[in-house]
Amino acid sequence: EVDVDLHLIRLTSDGWECIARNHHLLDMSLAPGTYYFVVDTWVDARAVEHGGPYQFVVLRCDSDDEACND
């Protein structure tokens, strides 16, 4: 029943920009800079929040790491 969304955002000269969002996983390479992650609880049409426990993990992958080059 837990439904949280992950958003990757950054602040630009024009304001906040959402780079990507997904329900479970964001898998991408990022240029050097400052980024922010937001974990947002989904609220359905009946105003029921679907929050709950989750695990948030950020992994850095080196370019020669075969596990990250799939």
mmCIF file of C-alpha atoms in Angstrom:
data_model
loop_
_atom_site.group_PDB
_atom_site.id
_atom_site.type_symbol
_atom_site.label_atom_id
_atom_site.label_comp_id
_atom_site.label_asym_id
_atom_site.label_seq_id
_atom_site.Cartn_x
_atom_site.Cartn_y
_atom_site.Cartn_z
ATOM 1 C CA GLU A 1 0.000 0.000 0.000
ATOM 2 C CA VAL A 2 3.002 2.332 0.213
ATOM 3 C CA ASP A 3 3.238 4.505 -2.881
ATOM 4 C CA VAL A 4 5.975 7.095 -2.843
ATOM 5 C CA ASP A 5 7.523 8.747 -5.879
ATOM 6 C CA LEU A 6 11.141 9.765 -6.272
ATOM 7 C CA HIS A 7 11.925 13.100 -7.932
ATOM 8 C CA LEU A 8 15.360 14.384 -8.949
ATOM 9 C CA ILE A 9 15.448 18.176 -9.113
ATOM 10 C CA ARG A 10 17.936 21.022 -9.397
ATOM 11 C CA LEU A 11 17.828 24.770 -9.103
ATOM 12 C CA THR A 12 18.511 26.660 -12.320
ATOM 13 C CA SER A 13 18.539 30.368 -13.108
ATOM 14 C CA ASP A 14 14.883 29.948 -14.216
ATOM 15 C CA GLY A 15 13.803 28.183 -11.011
ATOM 16 C CA TRP A 16 13.380 24.563 -9.970
ATOM 17 C CA GLU A 17 13.671 21.933 -12.700
ATOM 18 C CA CYS A 18 12.492 18.340 -12.345
ATOM 19 C CA ILE A 19 15.082 16.252 -14.159
ATOM 20 C CA ALA A 20 13.448 12.862 -13.632
ATOM 21 C CA ARG A 21 10.829 11.049 -11.589
ATOM 22 C CA ASN A 22 9.825 7.445 -11.075
ATOM 23 C CA HIS A 23 8.116 5.160 -8.588
ATOM 24 C CA HIS A 24 11.095 3.010 -7.624
ATOM 25 C CA LEU A 25 14.366 3.754 -9.373
ATOM 26 C CA LEU A 26 16.279 6.519 -11.114
ATOM 27 C CA ASP A 27 19.284 5.204 -13.008
ATOM 28 C CA MET A 28 21.337 7.803 -14.833
ATOM 29 C CA SER A 29 24.634 9.616 -15.104
ATOM 30 C CA LEU A 30 24.739 13.180 -13.824
ATOM 31 C CA ALA A 31 27.103 16.004 -14.646
ATOM 32 C CA PRO A 32 28.913 17.573 -11.695
ATOM 33 C CA GLY A 33 26.642 19.888 -9.734
ATOM 34 C CA THR A 34 24.146 20.078 -6.915
ATOM 35 C CA TYR A 35 21.012 17.947 -7.110
ATOM 36 C CA TYR A 36 18.123 17.364 -4.730
ATOM 37 C CA PHE A 37 15.995 14.280 -4.242
ATOM 38 C CA VAL A 38 12.386 14.527 -3.111
ATOM 39 C CA VAL A 39 10.435 11.492 -1.931
ATOM 40 C CA ASP A 40 6.761 12.366 -2.271
ATOM 41 C CA THR A 41 3.762 10.449 -0.901
ATOM 42 C CA TRP A 42 1.005 9.805 -3.410
ATOM 43 C CA VAL A 43 -2.500 10.946 -2.390
ATOM 44 C CA ASP A 44 -5.382 9.286 -4.244
ATOM 45 C CA ALA A 45 -8.690 10.811 -5.402
ATOM 46 C CA ARG A 46 -10.281 10.063 -2.001
ATOM 47 C CA ALA A 47 -7.510 12.082 -0.271
ATOM 48 C CA VAL A 48 -5.963 8.907 1.179
ATOM 49 C CA GLU A 49 -2.207 9.227 1.657
ATOM 50 C CA HIS A 50 -0.201 6.148 0.640
ATOM 51 C CA GLY A 51 2.876 6.893 2.704
ATOM 52 C CA GLY A 52 4.898 4.484 4.757
ATOM 53 C CA PRO A 53 8.374 3.116 5.249
ATOM 54 C CA TYR A 54 10.829 3.195 2.367
ATOM 55 C CA GLN A 55 14.556 2.866 1.859
ATOM 56 C CA PHE A 56 16.433 5.597 -0.020
ATOM 57 C CA VAL A 57 19.859 4.650 -1.382
ATOM 58 C CA VAL A 58 22.259 6.611 -3.601
ATOM 59 C CA LEU A 59 25.096 4.713 -5.237
ATOM 60 C CA ARG A 60 28.056 6.177 -7.061
ATOM 61 C CA CYS A 61 29.283 4.042 -9.905
ATOM 62 C CA ASP A 62 32.729 4.372 -11.393
ATOM 63 C CA SER A 63 32.980 4.228 -15.180
ATOM 64 C CA ASP A 64 34.851 0.903 -15.011
ATOM 65 C CA ASP A 65 32.269 -0.746 -12.716
ATOM 66 C CA GLU A 66 30.638 -3.487 -14.825
ATOM 67 C CA ALA A 67 27.608 -3.632 -12.517
ATOM 68 C CA CYS A 68 26.782 -0.030 -13.413
ATOM 69 C CA ASN A 69 27.229 -0.359 -17.163
ATOM 70 C CA ASP A 70 24.147 -2.479 -17.927
#
